[in-house]
Structure formats: C-alpha cells, structure tokens
Amino acid sequence: MVLAVVASSPPELALRLAEAGPGWVLPLFSPYIDPVRRHVWHRVPGVLEAARAALAGGRYVGIGEVHVTSGLGPRRDDPVLDGLMALAERRGVPFMIHTEASDYRFFLPLCRRRPRLRFLWAHAGGILPPEQVARLLEACPNVWIELSARDPWHYGGIVGPAGALRAGWHELVLRFSRRVMTGSDPVYPGHEIHHWDRPDTGWDLLARLLGFHRRWIAALPADVGERVRLRNAQDFFGVPGRAP
Ligand SMILES: [Zn+2]
C-alpha cells in the first residue's frame, strides 16, 4: 500500500495509525469526540473548538467522515456543521461527507454554498445510481468521489458478473477520471457503528474489500485505472505516500 487516509472515533486513534505509517497514513479529524453522544456530536459542547485545535496542530489532513443523513446527526443548515465546513475551507483542507439521500439535490446546496471547499463524497452518496452522481459532479466542480463500501458486502451494485464496472459506472469513471478515488470501509456489518472501545470488525475483511476494487480497476484503461487507484488521491491530499 502506498497511501492510506483514515478516520476514527475518537479522532486521536487516527493519529496513532498515522504514527505507525509516517508519511503514508494520513489522518482525518472526526468531530465525533464524545463516545456517548456519537449521534448528536454537533450538540457536544466544544466540538468546534476541538476541531480548530486539532487542525491548528497540523497533524490532520482534513475533516471527516461527517454523516449528514436524515434522522441522524445534524440538519444541513446546522451552525456547527457549517462552522466545521468554514474551518476546513479556511485552512484549505478537504471535508469528507457522507450523505445517504435518494437524490443528489440533498447534497447540492452544501457544495454550492462553499465552492472553495473541496469535498470528498464518501461512497459517492452510498445509494445513488451513476446518473445521479454525475449530476452532482457536473454542478459542483469542488466535489470528488470515492467508492469505498460500493462493494458487494455494503452497498453493492457497481460491477457486473464479469467483475468490471457496469456500463453507467464505467462511463462516469471515464468522464470524471480525475475526481474518482477508491477505498475500503471497515464498518461491517453495517450496524456495528456504535463501538467506541473495539475495532470495526470489517478490518478483518480488508484484503477482500481491496481485492474487490482492484479487480474492477484492473479492467479500466491503464491511465484511468492508475488515477483511480492512487494518483487522484495523491493529488487531492497533496501527498505522494511511500514508495511502492
Ligand atoms: Zn460512510
């Protein structure tokens, strides 16, 4: 592995991982700083101050993953959420966001409101088909996508029986080849998101998750595959990682 970007609850654990992989494991700051109030993190006193101090420390490369889904976490117009985005924009670091709405227009006002903030859209919206993802990418040039958890054990649906991308996804990746990344989601099964004291069990599946992505990436034209596999992430985070 050349480059990895990690996030954790509590956020400090991502720093521990980064220490284990200096220069190639990059930590994001997660605003989920209270183990008991994980789902109302935006109402935890001091969360914005904690984010400010964390980014000022210079060790985190961005903020995320932040979930903005209906019935969980903040509303889109939440002042703490907006404060976090403003902070990332001011510091020039990316903001990784997870939305799970059935229409791209749920995310649209957020990326439009801050055109100078670079967003990484986790799982490309999770449940959205490629046509919807394309509409968002057309509307917001400040959004990149990553396809972690678009594997058969999470959201599924991006590859056909032969292991290559389905036509709509193939077209999308070719068209936006500089704005697509991949990754793995160690939250598995999906309900195991409430732990604070144990690793996500999906870490045991890491080889299988990455293997899934490697297969469809190998079926892309070589230059596009190289971008999706690594180069877009290097450009996006401004870090080359370690030698292969
Ligand atoms: Zn997610």
PDB file of N, CA and C and ligand atoms in Angstrom, residues 65-67 96-100 122-123 146 148-149 155 185 187, ligand 1:
ATOM      1  N   GLU A  65     -14.892  11.461   8.578  1.00  0.00           N
ATOM      2  CA  GLU A  65     -16.092  11.451   7.751  1.00  0.00           C
ATOM      3  C   GLU A  65     -17.235  12.029   8.568  1.00  0.00           C
ATOM      4  N   VAL A  66     -17.998  12.931   7.985  1.00  0.00           N
ATOM      5  CA  VAL A  66     -19.126  13.551   8.666  1.00  0.00           C
ATOM      6  C   VAL A  66     -20.416  13.082   7.983  1.00  0.00           C
ATOM      7  N   HIS A  67     -21.305  12.511   8.780  1.00  0.00           N
ATOM      8  CA  HIS A  67     -22.560  11.961   8.246  1.00  0.00           C
ATOM      9  C   HIS A  67     -23.665  13.000   8.295  1.00  0.00           C
ATOM     10  N   MET A  96     -14.647  15.451   4.205  1.00  0.00           N
ATOM     11  CA  MET A  96     -15.243  14.198   3.731  1.00  0.00           C
ATOM     12  C   MET A  96     -16.647  14.068   4.307  1.00  0.00           C
ATOM     13  N   ILE A  97     -17.607  13.957   3.406  1.00  0.00           N
ATOM     14  CA  ILE A  97     -19.017  13.975   3.820  1.00  0.00           C
ATOM     15  C   ILE A  97     -19.722  12.700   3.352  1.00  0.00           C
ATOM     16  N   HIS A  98     -20.599  12.196   4.204  1.00  0.00           N
ATOM     17  CA  HIS A  98     -21.412  11.020   3.877  1.00  0.00           C
ATOM     18  C   HIS A  98     -22.873  11.479   3.853  1.00  0.00           C
ATOM     19  N   THR A  99     -23.497  11.400   2.690  1.00  0.00           N
ATOM     20  CA  THR A  99     -24.942  11.625   2.617  1.00  0.00           C
ATOM     21  C   THR A  99     -25.573  10.330   2.131  1.00  0.00           C
ATOM     22  N   GLU A 100     -26.835  10.195   2.420  1.00  0.00           N
ATOM     23  CA  GLU A 100     -27.483   8.953   2.011  1.00  0.00           C
ATOM     24  C   GLU A 100     -28.915   9.220   1.565  1.00  0.00           C
ATOM     25  N   ALA A 122     -18.169  10.601   0.372  1.00  0.00           N
ATOM     26  CA  ALA A 122     -17.960   9.204   0.768  1.00  0.00           C
ATOM     27  C   ALA A 122     -18.928   8.280   0.042  1.00  0.00           C
ATOM     28  N   HIS A 123     -18.396   7.201  -0.481  1.00  0.00           N
ATOM     29  CA  HIS A 123     -19.174   6.160  -1.162  1.00  0.00           C
ATOM     30  C   HIS A 123     -20.011   6.722  -2.322  1.00  0.00           C
ATOM     31  N   GLU A 146     -15.406   9.015  -3.744  1.00  0.00           N
ATOM     32  CA  GLU A 146     -14.658   7.779  -3.523  1.00  0.00           C
ATOM     33  C   GLU A 146     -15.656   6.631  -3.410  1.00  0.00           C
ATOM     34  N   SER A 148     -15.444   3.619  -1.757  1.00  0.00           N
ATOM     35  CA  SER A 148     -15.417   2.634  -0.678  1.00  0.00           C
ATOM     36  C   SER A 148     -16.853   2.253  -0.328  1.00  0.00           C
ATOM     37  N   ALA A 149     -17.010   1.027   0.145  1.00  0.00           N
ATOM     38  CA  ALA A 149     -18.322   0.494   0.535  1.00  0.00           C
ATOM     39  C   ALA A 149     -19.278   0.299  -0.647  1.00  0.00           C
ATOM     40  N   TYR A 155     -22.904  -1.538  -0.013  1.00  0.00           N
ATOM     41  CA  TYR A 155     -23.961  -1.045  -0.912  1.00  0.00           C
ATOM     42  C   TYR A 155     -24.117  -1.888  -2.179  1.00  0.00           C
ATOM     43  N   ASP A 185     -14.190   0.264   3.465  1.00  0.00           N
ATOM     44  CA  ASP A 185     -14.958   0.672   4.633  1.00  0.00           C
ATOM     45  C   ASP A 185     -14.972  -0.466   5.632  1.00  0.00           C
ATOM     46  N   VAL A 187     -16.347  -0.675   8.407  1.00  0.00           N
ATOM     47  CA  VAL A 187     -17.573  -0.824   9.197  1.00  0.00           C
ATOM     48  C   VAL A 187     -18.386  -1.953   8.581  1.00  0.00           C
TER      49      VAL A 187
HETATM   50 ZN    ZN B   1     -19.682   6.420   5.308  1.00  0.00          ZN
END
